[in-house]
Amino acid sequence: MSNAFCRQWLNFQWETVLAGYAGFSGAAIALYGIAMQIRQDNKNQITGQMHFPLKAAETMRQMAGIAAPLHEKLRNLGTCERVELGPSGVFYKLTMGHRETVARACTEAIKTMHSHRAETVRSIRDKHTESIPHEALAHIDKVLGAFKFDNLTKHDRRDPSIQYGMYLHHTARRLEMIDTEATKAADIIERAYLQMLDTVQTKTGPD
């Protein structure tokens, strides 16, 4: 190595270069920190905006988790047969199952469902409609409509097998609707929330 090159190497302003590099690195780290803070602020804003819809989704998940086994229990207790009684319309006749056992199970199922916060979902549906994904609203309305359970005396007929069959059919059908529609509504809400978070991730880049 020549003496001239050695002198140039020794005289090179390494302190200046390193200081510049450190300054550049510090600026990059600061910009990254700002970007991460903006991303987190946006995520917090989305979470706040979706707070009540997500609460409704969580409640509906609980409803579905309770309605499904109750529906299955009723299906195992009795079966109904569809019958047409002329101008009176279509009815359902209990063909298998003990009447009193079926009626007791239906009444207990209705009581159980009414204790699981349909009013929470109804309140969020009424007060925070603009925050709920539009596609979920129809499913929520079906869930709330399914809570209008019939009682046994509504189906008071001369033929007890029809009275109890109608009670079983309508109760089981509404439980099935709660399970199905609550799950659909919760899926839509949670998927919309994740898509909003993904949008923030895409705009601000990877971690």
PDB file of C-alpha atoms in Angstrom, residues 118-129 144:
ATOM      1  CA  ALA A 118     -81.442  -9.589  23.474  1.00  0.00           C
ATOM      2  CA  GLU A 119     -82.041  -6.068  24.756  1.00  0.00           C
ATOM      3  CA  THR A 120     -78.303  -5.368  24.554  1.00  0.00           C
ATOM      4  CA  VAL A 121     -78.350  -6.124  20.833  1.00  0.00           C
ATOM      5  CA  ARG A 122     -81.605  -4.232  20.341  1.00  0.00           C
ATOM      6  CA  SER A 123     -80.201  -1.141  22.060  1.00  0.00           C
ATOM      7  CA  ILE A 124     -77.038  -1.177  19.947  1.00  0.00           C
ATOM      8  CA  ARG A 125     -79.108  -1.756  16.808  1.00  0.00           C
ATOM      9  CA  ASP A 126     -81.238   1.303  17.584  1.00  0.00           C
ATOM     10  CA  LYS A 127     -78.587   3.682  18.920  1.00  0.00           C
ATOM     11  CA  HIS A 128     -75.531   2.827  16.823  1.00  0.00           C
ATOM     12  CA  THR A 129     -77.000   1.855  13.461  1.00  0.00           C
ATOM     13  CA  LEU A 144     -84.507  -9.842  17.353  1.00  0.00           C
TER      14      LEU A 144
END
